[in-house]
Amino acid sequence: MAYTQWTCGLGFSDLFEVAPLDWVIGSYHPLHEASEVKFAQIVIDKWNKAQAGKKGLKAARKAAGLTQKQLATQSGVKIRAIQLYEQNQLDLRRASVSSALALAKTLHCSIEDLVWQPIVLEYDSCCHCDVLPGIASRV
């Protein structure tokens, strides 16, 4: 678990929310011969999946009780752009400031709340099997 925390930069409390100690102990038998990288990837995938429903444009829109069409109408951002942002086919971090601000204002949140991206471990291109020490990024 320490290796996972080190590679992704999340706190232990964040990791234990998705991979509690009883899960870690229960995972010993199927994963005891797996590399630290494999374990880290499983835990980070669990964290990303848990966060996907809580963060980002889609989660903020649903929390506000709006449909994509309603959000488009109220914010002035095209519905197709909203659809593409929610499907991660268009990067909201590269949106115009006016669009990002309009979405945040309409949803009563910060722009940072809308641009959440999952953590992805970056692999060494030489061997394709090890994580570069301490390197994790958001896509």
PDB file of C-alpha atoms in Angstrom:
ATOM      1  CA  MET A   1       0.000   0.000   0.000  1.00  0.00           C
ATOM      2  CA  ALA A   2       2.932   2.311   0.683  1.00  0.00           C
ATOM      3  CA  TYR A   3       4.192   1.799  -2.863  1.00  0.00           C
ATOM      4  CA  THR A   4       0.749   2.682  -4.205  1.00  0.00           C
ATOM      5  CA  GLN A   5       0.619   5.847  -2.095  1.00  0.00           C
ATOM      6  CA  TRP A   6       4.100   6.809  -3.228  1.00  0.00           C
ATOM      7  CA  THR A   7       3.393   6.324  -6.940  1.00  0.00           C
ATOM      8  CA  CYS A   8       0.044   8.102  -7.091  1.00  0.00           C
ATOM      9  CA  GLY A   9       0.484  10.777  -4.435  1.00  0.00           C
ATOM     10  CA  LEU A  10      -2.830  10.116  -2.705  1.00  0.00           C
ATOM     11  CA  GLY A  11      -2.990   9.956   1.068  1.00  0.00           C
ATOM     12  CA  PHE A  12      -3.402   6.652   2.857  1.00  0.00           C
ATOM     13  CA  SER A  13      -6.846   7.729   4.049  1.00  0.00           C
ATOM     14  CA  ASP A  14      -7.921   8.202   0.403  1.00  0.00           C
ATOM     15  CA  LEU A  15      -6.581   4.792  -0.566  1.00  0.00           C
ATOM     16  CA  PHE A  16      -8.091   2.990   2.416  1.00  0.00           C
ATOM     17  CA  GLU A  17     -11.519   4.350   1.449  1.00  0.00           C
ATOM     18  CA  VAL A  18     -11.458   2.181  -1.675  1.00  0.00           C
ATOM     19  CA  ALA A  19      -9.102  -0.541  -0.468  1.00  0.00           C
ATOM     20  CA  PRO A  20      -9.776  -1.082   3.234  1.00  0.00           C
ATOM     21  CA  LEU A  21      -7.345  -3.162   5.248  1.00  0.00           C
ATOM     22  CA  ASP A  22      -9.624  -6.229   5.205  1.00  0.00           C
ATOM     23  CA  TRP A  23      -9.682  -6.036   1.378  1.00  0.00           C
ATOM     24  CA  VAL A  24      -5.875  -5.728   1.282  1.00  0.00           C
ATOM     25  CA  ILE A  25      -5.507  -8.773   3.561  1.00  0.00           C
ATOM     26  CA  GLY A  26      -8.097 -10.689   1.527  1.00  0.00           C
ATOM     27  CA  SER A  27      -6.185  -9.870  -1.648  1.00  0.00           C
ATOM     28  CA  TYR A  28      -3.019 -11.502  -0.395  1.00  0.00           C
ATOM     29  CA  HIS A  29      -3.765 -14.942  -1.812  1.00  0.00           C
ATOM     30  CA  PRO A  30      -4.592 -13.920  -5.386  1.00  0.00           C
ATOM     31  CA  LEU A  31      -1.957 -11.158  -5.516  1.00  0.00           C
ATOM     32  CA  HIS A  32       0.900 -12.330  -3.283  1.00  0.00           C
ATOM     33  CA  GLU A  33       3.134 -13.118  -6.267  1.00  0.00           C
ATOM     34  CA  ALA A  34       2.104 -10.056  -8.266  1.00  0.00           C
ATOM     35  CA  SER A  35       4.395  -7.070  -8.547  1.00  0.00           C
ATOM     36  CA  GLU A  36       3.886  -3.884  -6.567  1.00  0.00           C
ATOM     37  CA  VAL A  37       2.941  -2.270  -9.877  1.00  0.00           C
ATOM     38  CA  LYS A  38       0.025  -4.702 -10.376  1.00  0.00           C
ATOM     39  CA  PHE A  39      -1.290  -4.064  -6.865  1.00  0.00           C
ATOM     40  CA  ALA A  40      -0.897  -0.292  -7.272  1.00  0.00           C
ATOM     41  CA  GLN A  41      -2.772  -0.384 -10.583  1.00  0.00           C
ATOM     42  CA  ILE A  42      -5.672  -2.339  -9.050  1.00  0.00           C
ATOM     43  CA  VAL A  43      -5.989   0.095  -6.128  1.00  0.00           C
ATOM     44  CA  ILE A  44      -5.706   3.164  -8.379  1.00  0.00           C
ATOM     45  CA  ASP A  45      -8.339   1.712 -10.726  1.00  0.00           C
ATOM     46  CA  LYS A  46     -10.641   1.239  -7.720  1.00  0.00           C
ATOM     47  CA  TRP A  47      -9.995   4.835  -6.632  1.00  0.00           C
ATOM     48  CA  ASN A  48     -10.625   6.215 -10.122  1.00  0.00           C
ATOM     49  CA  LYS A  49     -13.869   4.267 -10.413  1.00  0.00           C
ATOM     50  CA  ALA A  50     -15.069   5.529  -7.024  1.00  0.00           C
ATOM     51  CA  GLN A  51     -14.187   9.129  -7.879  1.00  0.00           C
ATOM     52  CA  ALA A  52     -15.730   9.063 -11.358  1.00  0.00           C
ATOM     53  CA  GLY A  53     -19.208   9.185  -9.848  1.00  0.00           C
ATOM     54  CA  LYS A  54     -18.317  11.985  -7.425  1.00  0.00           C
ATOM     55  CA  LYS A  55     -16.259  14.394  -9.492  1.00  0.00           C
ATOM     56  CA  GLY A  56     -16.234  15.939 -12.915  1.00  0.00           C
ATOM     57  CA  LEU A  57     -18.790  17.673 -15.085  1.00  0.00           C
ATOM     58  CA  LYS A  58     -21.258  14.789 -15.208  1.00  0.00           C
ATOM     59  CA  ALA A  59     -21.292  14.352 -11.423  1.00  0.00           C
ATOM     60  CA  ALA A  60     -21.743  18.107 -10.871  1.00  0.00           C
ATOM     61  CA  ARG A  61     -24.544  18.248 -13.447  1.00  0.00           C
ATOM     62  CA  LYS A  62     -26.355  15.293 -11.868  1.00  0.00           C
ATOM     63  CA  ALA A  63     -25.900  16.765  -8.378  1.00  0.00           C
ATOM     64  CA  ALA A  64     -27.528  19.960  -9.658  1.00  0.00           C
ATOM     65  CA  GLY A  65     -30.413  17.899 -11.022  1.00  0.00           C
ATOM     66  CA  LEU A  66     -29.942  19.077 -14.598  1.00  0.00           C
ATOM     67  CA  THR A  67     -30.073  17.256 -17.897  1.00  0.00           C
ATOM     68  CA  GLN A  68     -27.415  17.935 -20.504  1.00  0.00           C
ATOM     69  CA  LYS A  69     -29.960  19.955 -22.468  1.00  0.00           C
ATOM     70  CA  GLN A  70     -30.902  22.062 -19.435  1.00  0.00           C
ATOM     71  CA  LEU A  71     -27.239  22.684 -18.646  1.00  0.00           C
ATOM     72  CA  ALA A  72     -26.617  23.742 -22.236  1.00  0.00           C
ATOM     73  CA  THR A  73     -29.567  26.129 -22.183  1.00  0.00           C
ATOM     74  CA  GLN A  74     -28.694  27.691 -18.829  1.00  0.00           C
ATOM     75  CA  SER A  75     -24.932  27.952 -19.407  1.00  0.00           C
ATOM     76  CA  GLY A  76     -24.891  28.832 -23.088  1.00  0.00           C
ATOM     77  CA  VAL A  77     -22.432  26.004 -23.807  1.00  0.00           C
ATOM     78  CA  LYS A  78     -23.382  23.799 -26.761  1.00  0.00           C
ATOM     79  CA  ILE A  79     -24.964  20.490 -25.819  1.00  0.00           C
ATOM     80  CA  ARG A  80     -22.565  18.572 -28.065  1.00  0.00           C
ATOM     81  CA  ALA A  81     -19.588  20.058 -26.201  1.00  0.00           C
ATOM     82  CA  ILE A  82     -21.142  19.041 -22.874  1.00  0.00           C
ATOM     83  CA  GLN A  83     -21.654  15.498 -24.182  1.00  0.00           C
ATOM     84  CA  LEU A  84     -18.052  15.279 -25.367  1.00  0.00           C
ATOM     85  CA  TYR A  85     -16.706  16.674 -22.071  1.00  0.00           C
ATOM     86  CA  GLU A  86     -18.698  14.130 -20.092  1.00  0.00           C
ATOM     87  CA  GLN A  87     -17.465  11.266 -22.284  1.00  0.00           C
ATOM     88  CA  ASN A  88     -13.842  12.462 -21.919  1.00  0.00           C
ATOM     89  CA  GLN A  89     -13.639  12.792 -25.701  1.00  0.00           C
ATOM     90  CA  LEU A  90     -13.039  16.516 -25.329  1.00  0.00           C
ATOM     91  CA  ASP A  91     -10.784  17.851 -22.575  1.00  0.00           C
ATOM     92  CA  LEU A  92     -12.583  20.400 -20.419  1.00  0.00           C
ATOM     93  CA  ARG A  93      -9.165  21.662 -19.283  1.00  0.00           C
ATOM     94  CA  ARG A  94      -8.699  22.975 -22.824  1.00  0.00           C
ATOM     95  CA  ALA A  95     -12.110  24.645 -23.007  1.00  0.00           C
ATOM     96  CA  SER A  96     -12.376  28.381 -23.340  1.00  0.00           C
ATOM     97  CA  VAL A  97     -12.336  30.218 -20.046  1.00  0.00           C
ATOM     98  CA  SER A  98     -15.808  31.580 -20.771  1.00  0.00           C
ATOM     99  CA  SER A  99     -17.243  28.074 -21.325  1.00  0.00           C
ATOM    100  CA  ALA A 100     -15.627  26.599 -18.214  1.00  0.00           C
ATOM    101  CA  LEU A 101     -16.718  29.581 -16.132  1.00  0.00           C
ATOM    102  CA  ALA A 102     -20.283  29.427 -17.491  1.00  0.00           C
ATOM    103  CA  LEU A 103     -20.532  25.735 -16.616  1.00  0.00           C
ATOM    104  CA  ALA A 104     -19.095  26.259 -13.122  1.00  0.00           C
ATOM    105  CA  LYS A 105     -21.364  29.236 -12.469  1.00  0.00           C
ATOM    106  CA  THR A 106     -24.455  27.356 -13.645  1.00  0.00           C
ATOM    107  CA  LEU A 107     -23.546  24.321 -11.515  1.00  0.00           C
ATOM    108  CA  HIS A 108     -22.556  26.451  -8.474  1.00  0.00           C
ATOM    109  CA  CYS A 109     -19.106  24.918  -8.190  1.00  0.00           C
ATOM    110  CA  SER A 110     -15.506  25.720  -9.045  1.00  0.00           C
ATOM    111  CA  ILE A 111     -13.886  24.981 -12.378  1.00  0.00           C
ATOM    112  CA  GLU A 112     -11.549  22.603 -10.534  1.00  0.00           C
ATOM    113  CA  ASP A 113     -14.566  20.511  -9.525  1.00  0.00           C
ATOM    114  CA  LEU A 114     -15.412  20.059 -13.205  1.00  0.00           C
ATOM    115  CA  VAL A 115     -12.013  19.116 -14.578  1.00  0.00           C
ATOM    116  CA  TRP A 116     -11.244  16.065 -12.455  1.00  0.00           C
ATOM    117  CA  GLN A 117      -9.272  13.447 -14.377  1.00  0.00           C
ATOM    118  CA  PRO A 118      -8.433   9.876 -13.354  1.00  0.00           C
ATOM    119  CA  ILE A 119      -4.935   9.005 -12.146  1.00  0.00           C
ATOM    120  CA  VAL A 120      -2.870   7.049 -14.669  1.00  0.00           C
ATOM    121  CA  LEU A 121       0.408   5.404 -13.812  1.00  0.00           C
ATOM    122  CA  GLU A 122       3.099   6.186 -16.344  1.00  0.00           C
ATOM    123  CA  TYR A 123       5.209   3.273 -17.439  1.00  0.00           C
ATOM    124  CA  ASP A 124       8.853   3.207 -18.423  1.00  0.00           C
ATOM    125  CA  SER A 125       8.952   2.925 -22.204  1.00  0.00           C
ATOM    126  CA  CYS A 126      12.080   0.747 -22.046  1.00  0.00           C
ATOM    127  CA  CYS A 127      10.592  -2.231 -20.285  1.00  0.00           C
ATOM    128  CA  HIS A 128       6.807  -1.632 -20.199  1.00  0.00           C
ATOM    129  CA  CYS A 129       6.626  -3.353 -16.846  1.00  0.00           C
ATOM    130  CA  ASP A 130       7.687  -0.905 -14.154  1.00  0.00           C
ATOM    131  CA  VAL A 131       6.245   2.355 -13.023  1.00  0.00           C
ATOM    132  CA  LEU A 132       8.628   5.250 -13.088  1.00  0.00           C
ATOM    133  CA  PRO A 133       9.271   5.863  -9.381  1.00  0.00           C
ATOM    134  CA  GLY A 134       6.912   8.396  -7.903  1.00  0.00           C
ATOM    135  CA  ILE A 135       5.292   9.312 -11.200  1.00  0.00           C
ATOM    136  CA  ALA A 136       1.578   9.427 -11.672  1.00  0.00           C
ATOM    137  CA  SER A 137      -0.434  11.809 -13.756  1.00  0.00           C
ATOM    138  CA  ARG A 138      -3.961  12.768 -14.576  1.00  0.00           C
ATOM    139  CA  VAL A 139      -5.047  12.306 -18.178  1.00  0.00           C
TER     140      VAL A 139
END
